[in-house]
């Protein structure tokens, strides 16, 4: 490649030309970053180049391991001790610094400018607000710390400015919020506090590293809208690090797609979504579940599941097929009027004081047929996981009934004694949210998969080994990995080990509690396809819990929506998404960020909407003196929680 061609290619990647040079705030030029590890050095960033323009948002998109966070750490010069910038430049064109541009990448560690830059001119919003905030200091102390360090402000002046920024980021009572601790706040308010920390010194650039990954869909929409609003107010640029293409479509002006430390494609958000060129970007878009998928359409995984697929599952599925003896048109699991109350005691650690009751699950009823997948959706605190624990008998119910067909006859789960429960739990298994935390790091995969057989005294060692090998093949893992430990696997592989463990006892009912929320989109596609294949081939009945509506839409036959412990709507998947009735369901659907430039979120409307505030739902959906709430069938099994005196026309308008 000639030098002119090289410069042309560099300009294409960075979006740089003579007319835009004056608009550039930060320039990353041919950046190489590596880490020193046992056995040599590992290159994490390999020649990355891009420009961030003043007042604009650049989205850095990629999966885990693509180098996104390392690039952000390089900009702030906060790489770990074993990391180093090997070559390339990071240039900061600070409009408020007479020495601009400043080559950040060449400044010595310990230089006073780095302390001035971090938090003062370039700040960061971290992914997990609970770990980004100190539990020992008030929110006000933490937000105003940057003011004290960079501007020397203390006392009443610092408090006044801190309360003002808390008001701007949406704290309902900034004066009270100043004196609160992080554990007293909801996830949304914690993230708003982290944003306030980043903005208190009016920086020129904010690096937002997965700022909404841990948030519910409605809170995510509010935070994204808030960031847009504050960007316009403070005229700041944003480097948005994310793997969510829906967030990118709604937030970005420019997009850089990274893979294994290299830039695969870069351009304006219009170019990226309307005319993607690189095969990796096209594959990334095909791996994301969306609401426009045709019946039977599968997600496209970026990589093969180590040779596994439907064919591999069929080869070993006979051993694990469910021998269901009941009527397949009748309910396999029946839940009726389920209620769970928790007692909260206020007073000393040694007893005494007042106590109050919190209702976590309130009169929940539903059925799941054999082989069906029921999706259970709702925001954090809605009671989804509590329902799963009550079905598992991991928690004791306050009232209600749970019946499951066993050997063709309905059995009352809540009346089981300890011996009966031991047998019942062979029939019901759970896949957990965190694929790393749910596996014992001190046990090999073979021991993890053998453990259920040992506990339930099933089979001789040779038979157990044969079944374990079949389990590995069933979930698409090489049996040669059996002697490895969990830490040596990727997140998707660990989740498949969790699925294999859940299948070991040949369960009839599988409860999946947010099984893909911790995974990248491509790995998520692998696991979702695997779960669909297993359900189809083995005849599994499933309860799939998630706050991601697009994921539930892909795996579920029917969907139940929960809010404040109540089931507010239940319908077939297509009916729910095409004709939602309850205001809460409508708000959830309206809050989902589509990876589509023609269907962007209405941030102004979302700012005024409080999804779970029942006072705004309208008379038909709230209890009144004239009538209490009741579950009403508005046709074809579409159930809605509404005032018992409401008519169907009111509920379907």
XYZ file of C-alpha atoms in Angstrom, residues 48 66 68 97 187 195 197 230 269 283 342 348 365 422 588 619 627 642:
18
model
C -6.920 1.508 16.563
C -12.574 -6.516 21.780
C -13.145 -1.288 24.240
C -6.140 24.779 27.579
C -30.305 1.214 40.488
C -23.367 10.614 36.065
C -19.922 12.667 39.639
C -27.098 16.933 29.588
C -24.497 6.055 12.431
C -23.093 -10.940 11.791
C -41.525 -10.615 53.999
C -32.159 -2.822 67.556
C -51.810 -17.269 39.000
C -35.858 -34.362 47.435
C -42.142 -1.458 28.701
C -59.424 4.252 36.063
C -64.572 -2.085 42.204
C -58.014 -4.352 35.745
